[in-house]
Short mmCIF file of C-alpha atoms and ligand atoms in Angstrom, two decimals:
data_model
loop_
_atom_site.label_atom_id
_atom_site.label_comp_id
_atom_site.label_asym_id
_atom_site.label_seq_id
_atom_site.Cartn_x
_atom_site.Cartn_y
_atom_site.Cartn_z
CA UNK L 587 23.16 48.50 -38.24
CA UNK L 588 24.96 47.19 -35.35
CA UNK L 589 23.28 43.49 -33.90
CA UNK L 590 26.63 43.77 -31.23
CA UNK L 591 24.67 46.36 -29.12
CA UNK L 592 21.04 44.94 -29.13
CA UNK L 593 18.42 46.35 -27.57
CA UNK L 594 16.25 44.82 -25.18
CA UNK L 595 13.62 44.13 -27.65
CA UNK L 596 16.13 42.49 -30.27
CA UNK L 597 18.49 40.85 -27.43
CA UNK L 598 16.56 37.59 -27.50
CA UNK L 599 17.26 35.95 -30.94
CA UNK L 600 14.10 33.60 -30.77
CA UNK L 601 11.30 36.28 -30.56
CA UNK L 602 13.16 38.62 -33.31
CA UNK L 603 11.20 38.80 -36.75
CA UNK L 604 13.07 36.91 -39.45
CA UNK L 605 15.26 38.98 -41.43
CA UNK L 606 13.79 39.63 -45.45
CA UNK L 607 15.84 38.79 -48.21
CA UNK L 608 16.38 42.23 -48.50
CA UNK L 609 17.69 43.01 -45.18
CA UNK L 610 20.08 39.66 -45.98
CA UNK L 611 21.15 40.78 -49.33
CA UNK L 612 22.03 44.48 -47.49
CA UNK L 613 23.88 42.81 -44.70
CA UNK L 614 26.01 40.63 -47.06
CA UNK L 615 26.74 43.30 -49.38
CA UNK L 616 27.57 45.63 -46.45
CA UNK L 617 29.55 43.26 -45.05
CA UNK L 618 31.63 43.06 -48.11
CA UNK L 619 31.56 46.97 -48.72
CA UNK L 620 33.06 47.53 -45.10
CA UNK L 621 36.07 44.83 -45.64
CA UNK L 622 33.80 42.38 -42.70
CA UNK L 623 33.70 39.33 -45.04
CA UNK L 624 36.99 38.67 -46.88
CA UNK L 625 37.19 37.80 -50.57
CA UNK L 626 37.08 33.87 -50.77
CA UNK L 627 34.83 33.48 -47.38
CA UNK L 628 32.67 30.32 -47.85
CA UNK L 629 28.96 31.15 -47.64
CA UNK L 630 27.37 28.28 -46.15
CA UNK L 631 23.82 28.13 -46.73
CA UNK L 632 22.69 26.22 -43.29
CA UNK L 633 24.82 28.98 -41.13
CA UNK L 634 23.28 31.45 -43.17
CA UNK L 635 19.56 30.26 -42.47
CA UNK L 636 20.03 29.43 -39.15
CA UNK L 637 21.59 32.86 -38.07
CA UNK L 638 19.20 34.84 -40.20
CA UNK L 639 16.18 32.99 -39.11
CA UNK L 640 14.85 32.23 -42.64
CA UNK L 641 14.56 29.19 -45.01
CA UNK L 642 17.38 27.86 -46.99
CA UNK L 643 15.38 28.69 -49.89
CA UNK L 644 15.12 32.35 -49.46
CA UNK L 645 19.33 32.16 -48.61
CA UNK L 646 19.29 30.50 -51.96
CA UNK L 647 17.61 33.41 -53.68
CA UNK L 648 19.73 36.06 -52.54
CA UNK L 649 22.98 34.08 -53.09
CA UNK L 650 22.10 33.90 -56.60
CA UNK L 651 21.24 37.69 -56.94
CA UNK L 652 24.89 38.26 -55.26
CA UNK L 653 26.18 36.01 -57.96
CA UNK L 654 24.42 37.77 -60.42
CA UNK L 655 26.47 40.99 -59.56
CA UNK L 656 29.60 39.35 -59.25
CA UNK L 657 30.04 39.71 -55.19
CA UNK L 658 29.48 36.25 -54.77
CA UNK L 659 31.15 32.74 -56.80
CA UNK L 660 28.71 29.67 -57.01
CA UNK L 661 31.10 26.52 -57.45
CA UNK L 662 28.93 23.74 -58.30
CA UNK L 663 29.08 21.05 -55.70
CA UNK L 664 31.01 23.29 -53.53
CA UNK L 665 29.00 26.00 -52.65
CA UNK L 666 28.85 30.16 -52.72
CA UNK L 667 31.88 32.24 -51.82
CA UNK L 668 32.79 35.80 -51.82
CA UNK L 669 34.04 36.63 -54.88
CA UNK L 670 37.81 37.25 -55.44
CA UNK L 671 38.63 38.52 -58.59
CA UNK L 672 41.83 37.82 -60.39
CA UNK L 673 44.13 40.71 -60.96
CA UNK L 674 42.89 40.61 -64.44
CA UNK L 675 39.53 41.28 -63.02
CA UNK L 676 40.88 43.82 -60.99
CA UNK L 677 42.28 46.03 -63.36
CA UNK L 678 39.07 45.58 -65.77
CA UNK L 679 37.24 46.99 -62.89
CA UNK L 680 39.62 49.98 -62.72
CA UNK L 681 39.62 50.18 -66.85
CA UNK L 682 35.81 50.32 -66.89
CA UNK L 683 35.58 52.62 -64.31
CA UNK L 684 37.97 55.37 -65.93
CA UNK L 685 35.66 54.56 -68.96
CA UNK L 686 32.60 55.85 -67.49
CA UNK L 687 33.19 57.78 -64.34
CA UNK L 688 35.00 61.01 -65.88
CA UNK L 689 31.99 61.35 -68.22
CA UNK L 690 29.37 60.45 -65.57
CA UNK L 691 31.25 63.51 -63.54
CA UNK L 692 31.04 65.61 -66.72
CA UNK L 693 27.14 64.76 -66.83
CA UNK L 694 26.32 65.82 -63.27
CA UNK L 695 28.14 69.06 -63.44
CA UNK L 696 26.18 69.91 -65.90
CA UNK L 697 22.98 69.29 -64.15
CA UNK L 698 23.54 69.75 -60.65
CA UNK L 699 21.17 71.43 -58.22
CA UNK L 700 22.15 73.29 -55.19
CA UNK L 701 20.48 70.73 -53.06
CA UNK L 702 22.43 68.00 -54.88
CA UNK L 703 25.53 69.91 -54.07
CA UNK L 704 24.77 70.09 -50.74
CA UNK L 705 23.91 66.23 -50.39
CA UNK L 706 27.23 65.60 -51.79
CA UNK L 707 28.91 67.74 -49.27
CA UNK L 708 26.85 66.07 -46.46
CA UNK L 709 28.46 62.86 -47.68
CA UNK L 710 31.81 64.15 -47.67
CA UNK L 711 31.17 65.02 -44.19
CA UNK L 712 30.06 61.63 -42.96
CA UNK L 713 33.38 60.21 -44.30
CA UNK L 714 35.25 62.88 -42.91
CA UNK L 715 33.61 61.94 -39.55
CA UNK L 716 34.21 58.19 -40.39
CA UNK L 717 38.21 59.28 -40.80
CA UNK L 718 37.89 61.10 -37.44
CA UNK L 719 36.81 57.91 -35.61
CA UNK L 720 39.51 56.04 -37.63
CA UNK L 721 36.55 53.83 -38.88
CA UNK L 722 38.01 51.94 -41.82
CA UNK L 723 34.90 49.88 -42.70
CA UNK L 724 33.18 52.91 -42.83
CA UNK L 725 35.44 54.56 -44.61
CA UNK L 726 35.81 52.34 -47.48
CA UNK L 727 32.09 51.99 -47.41
CA UNK L 728 31.13 55.39 -47.55
CA UNK L 729 34.07 55.85 -50.53
CA UNK L 730 32.32 53.66 -52.78
CA UNK L 731 28.85 55.11 -51.47
CA UNK L 732 29.88 58.34 -52.54
CA UNK L 733 30.80 57.51 -56.14
CA UNK L 734 26.96 55.57 -56.76
CA UNK L 735 25.19 58.80 -55.43
CA UNK L 736 26.91 60.81 -58.08
CA UNK L 737 25.59 58.16 -60.44
CA UNK L 738 22.07 58.37 -58.58
CA UNK L 739 22.26 61.89 -59.57
CA UNK L 740 23.13 61.82 -62.98
CA UNK L 741 19.60 60.01 -63.06
CA UNK L 742 20.35 57.11 -65.72
CA UNK L 743 18.70 53.98 -64.38
CA UNK L 744 21.52 52.10 -66.69
CA UNK L 745 24.89 54.14 -65.17
CA UNK L 746 23.43 53.70 -61.47
CA UNK L 747 22.77 50.06 -62.14
CA UNK L 748 26.93 49.79 -63.49
CA UNK L 749 27.85 51.78 -60.53
CA UNK L 750 26.04 49.94 -58.00
CA UNK L 751 27.85 46.73 -59.30
CA UNK L 752 30.95 48.15 -59.50
CA UNK L 753 31.37 49.91 -56.26
CA UNK L 754 31.14 46.77 -54.08
CA UNK L 755 33.71 44.64 -56.78
CA UNK L 756 35.98 47.65 -56.20
CA UNK L 757 36.09 46.89 -52.48
CA UNK L 758 36.47 43.53 -53.28
CA UNK L 759 39.54 44.30 -55.15
CA UNK L 760 40.74 46.84 -52.60
CA UNK L 761 40.17 44.33 -49.52
CA UNK L 762 42.55 41.87 -51.55
CA UNK L 763 45.15 43.88 -53.26
CA UNK L 764 45.33 47.25 -51.08
CA UNK L 765 48.65 48.27 -49.77
CA UNK L 766 49.35 48.29 -45.68
CA UNK L 767 47.32 51.59 -44.82
CA UNK L 768 46.40 52.81 -48.49
CA UNK L 769 43.82 55.13 -47.49
CA UNK L 770 40.35 54.37 -49.41
CA UNK L 771 39.35 57.73 -51.50
CA UNK L 772 41.87 60.21 -50.64
CA UNK L 773 39.39 62.68 -48.79
CA UNK L 774 40.35 66.09 -50.13
CA UNK L 775 39.54 64.63 -53.78
CA UNK L 776 35.96 64.31 -53.00
CA UNK L 777 35.83 67.61 -52.27
CA UNK L 778 37.81 69.03 -54.90
CA UNK L 779 35.27 66.91 -57.34
CA UNK L 780 32.17 68.54 -55.96
CA UNK L 781 33.59 72.20 -56.34
CA UNK L 782 33.93 71.65 -60.06
CA UNK L 783 30.58 70.39 -59.93
CA UNK L 784 29.25 73.17 -58.35
CA UNK L 785 30.85 75.41 -60.65
CA UNK L 786 29.56 73.48 -63.40
CA UNK L 787 32.75 73.30 -64.74
CA UNK L 788 32.35 69.86 -66.65
CA UNK L 789 35.92 69.50 -67.96
CA UNK L 790 37.38 69.92 -64.49
CA UNK L 791 34.88 67.53 -62.94
CA UNK L 792 35.69 64.80 -65.24
CA UNK L 793 39.57 65.63 -64.80
CA UNK L 794 39.00 65.38 -61.02
CA UNK L 795 37.63 62.17 -61.49
CA UNK L 796 39.69 60.61 -64.04
CA UNK L 797 43.06 61.91 -61.59
CA UNK L 798 40.92 60.74 -58.30
CA UNK L 799 40.50 57.12 -60.16
CA UNK L 800 44.07 56.83 -61.36
CA UNK L 801 45.47 57.43 -57.22
CA UNK L 802 42.78 54.81 -55.61
CA UNK L 803 44.62 52.43 -58.59
CA UNK L 804 48.25 53.38 -57.59
CA UNK L 805 47.45 52.60 -53.89
CA UNK L 806 46.81 48.65 -54.97
CA UNK L 807 49.73 46.33 -55.34
CA UNK L 808 49.00 43.29 -57.66
CA UNK L 809 51.60 41.19 -56.48
CA UNK L 810 50.50 40.33 -53.13
CA UNK L 811 47.31 38.40 -52.81
CA UNK L 812 46.11 38.17 -49.30
CA UNK L 813 44.87 35.33 -47.45
CA UNK L 814 41.20 34.93 -47.05
CA UNK L 815 39.73 34.71 -43.04
CA UNK L 816 36.24 33.05 -43.40
CA UNK L 817 33.82 34.77 -40.65
CA UNK L 818 30.08 33.90 -41.42
CA UNK L 819 28.74 35.66 -37.91
CA UNK L 820 30.62 38.88 -39.18
CA UNK L 821 27.39 39.37 -41.10
CA UNK L 822 24.87 39.53 -38.23
CA UNK L 823 27.38 41.40 -36.49
ZN1 ZN M 1230 36.28 58.28 -54.50
#
């Protein structure tokens, strides 16, 4: 994951295999998820092509895909920027999550298998390890992925696609609007939710999820908008 600590084989950028479209897409998405790319950052095609070693055509394809998912905004004659959700859009993200995720938790609590419950607990362990290291980018990314994991376990492709779009958007919203020192997802709330799912208590699972989303939203401050700090290198670091 980290090219800041290159192995001898990847140290020489000249000899490195060029990134695939999927890798570039994944890296930009991850940089957004981990808050290493601030909303409003301009994504310069030439620069991305240079750093990644792939053609501008491929970079454009990746940027179009990201734009389709709402993570990137394409401005005619100006280029591509990391999306910067407005207060209204930020609220819409949470309204939508409150509509679908309690039901998603209820559904999983009906069908959850012991291996799925174990996988959820393992994920929470990763979150708690990140917390111990005080690794905020990882905490935020893992918190978002927890919710995508639940959608994946429900086994509904459309729901999964929606959650895959909503999780990065939520990260952008948190980057823009979180109060200083606000945590991502409160840790024990994920564990409480898993307990309800493991007990096949659908009503409780839905309630846990709703309260959890309300808590995240309550840590946001829609009156302050932070300045974006452009850092294209952050994608490949
Ligand atoms: Zn959460």
